[in-house]
Amino acid sequence: MASGAQNDYERRRLENIRRNSEMMASLLLQRKAADLSASLKRPSSKTPKPSPDRKKSRPSPQPPIVIRRSLRTRGLPPDQSPHPEPSDVAPSPPASDVAAARRGPLLAREVFFQGPGSSDLGFKDVILGASGRPSSDLGKEGGPFDPRSSLVLRPENVGKVLSERILTVKFFPFGDRTVIAVGNKLGHVGFWDVDYGEGDGDGVYVYAPHSAPVSGISIHPFSPTKVFTCGYDGFIRLMDIGKETFNMIYSSDAPIYSICPQPNDNNYLYLGEGSGELKMWDQRVGKVSSSWDLHEQRINTIDFHPENSNLVATSSTDGMACIWDLRSIKNDRPESLKNVQHRRAVHSAYFSPSGSFLATTSIDDSVGILGGNNFDDLTLIRHNNQTGRWLSSFRAIWGWDDSYLFLGNMRRAVDVISIKEKTTTPLESEHMTSIPCRFAAHSCKRGSLACATAGGKIYLWTGS
DNA sequence: GTAGCTCTTAGTCGT
DNA sequence: ACGACTCCAGAGCTAC
């Protein structure tokens, strides 16, 4: 790299640091002023300008009072009132407040935010239409595949799907149509129908089912009309796209940081809750039926071994990534089959497609690759994972075989790690104008890689 | 164990 | 191109 670019980078960094210290000083003043005015029982003069997408993002310890009644509870037919415009600043409570207040069933339209022509009617048709067709292993056939030379980012595959920072991104398992789901820190869940084509809007549909960051989305490969979402608000909601509902199926006082379906059985959902608890939710009884205290701090990811669904990998802020055998975890003294000790928080631990490797990502600036006969060999690859305050942490994911890992690069690139060569190659594009943080690889389209950013954008790289 | 403090630093929009 | 604005997350440390 030219030293000019390096200097420019350094200059920007220092400038940001200086600006932040000024910001903090002014924040301190604002807070003191607010405290003073509160003590004088006068409203603060600092009122933020109204914006449709700036709702409260912090979970309140007490759920707010229900101030909006659904059409259903008022005994009205569902198509009685039109959808509000996204820019509508009417005094009715925002969709996110509805989600925060309601612990029971929600109609999807009650938490609907925006879509083409301010309607989400088309979205149901997209999903039902696509899920009816086979989602076979399209694109998996063919010869050797090197993503470093095969992936391209077309300008039409850049989408602004949400406002604010994205924490989770997933593909629907369709072979014929590309649909992506994302969750952000405001509690919004957005869907991008990439093949939307001509018409009103851009194929983006947004709902607000949570009142705090959406930490996980799970779309089971066998029933893609059912979308599970979890959040820091302690709720797990099940969106049934066919029934157009967004029901709460589990609630906790503690934040939920991760979810994962059991791969061979649709009835079980695993969740990481609070300070290190792994729980198993059983659909048939509608509640948590097993619980293990596995970590000292939050569990950031849960991932099942692709061949042996008794094996599960967890990553935790306590610095450990572990492989567990679900048949033999004792709750009083859980013992992992294998673990990787990082020096700082571990943000992901994912099994490779064949199950031969486990890849871990830690903010100690390393990516761990656990392999060998019995996961006995650990290779650490240096990687800058200092994402700072505004970005979601990096998590290395596997592509379509055991050859490559993908993760974010602070220089607005996708880093591709070759397992065999132990090299890191950045993928760059003029269309990628922000840093990709969270990734998803399409389960049946080789080369389709979705990258989500802190500004709510998605970059969809595709195989050329 | 936990409250409190410190440190990090990107994206968007308007000019 | 550049400056103003957003802003309170998450981790790690220290003191109690």
PDB file of C-alpha atoms in Angstrom, chain A residues 10 22 33 69 89 99 111 136 165 204 241 251 257 263 269 308 311 377 396:
ATOM      1  CA  GLU A  10      -3.939   7.405  10.450  1.00  0.00           C
ATOM      2  CA  GLU A  22     -15.225  16.540  22.356  1.00  0.00           C
ATOM      3  CA  ALA A  33     -28.295  20.249  32.180  1.00  0.00           C
ATOM      4  CA  ARG A  69     -55.085  -1.957  20.940  1.00  0.00           C
ATOM      5  CA  VAL A  89     -45.336  11.085  12.434  1.00  0.00           C
ATOM      6  CA  ALA A  99     -43.602  -4.914  20.330  1.00  0.00           C
ATOM      7  CA  VAL A 111     -45.272  -4.137  13.801  1.00  0.00           C
ATOM      8  CA  SER A 136     -31.889 -28.147  -4.155  1.00  0.00           C
ATOM      9  CA  ARG A 165     -26.242  -1.299  12.948  1.00  0.00           C
ATOM     10  CA  VAL A 204     -37.425  -4.202   1.226  1.00  0.00           C
ATOM     11  CA  ILE A 241     -45.167 -15.630   7.244  1.00  0.00           C
ATOM     12  CA  SER A 251     -39.545 -14.558  27.287  1.00  0.00           C
ATOM     13  CA  TYR A 257     -27.636 -13.325  22.620  1.00  0.00           C
ATOM     14  CA  PRO A 263     -30.401 -29.285  12.408  1.00  0.00           C
ATOM     15  CA  LEU A 269     -34.313 -24.476  19.342  1.00  0.00           C
ATOM     16  CA  ASN A 308     -23.317 -35.383  14.532  1.00  0.00           C
ATOM     17  CA  LEU A 311     -22.064 -32.035  19.193  1.00  0.00           C
ATOM     18  CA  ASP A 377      -4.637 -29.199  16.267  1.00  0.00           C
ATOM     19  CA  ALA A 396     -15.404 -15.632  10.508  1.00  0.00           C
TER      20      ALA A 396
END
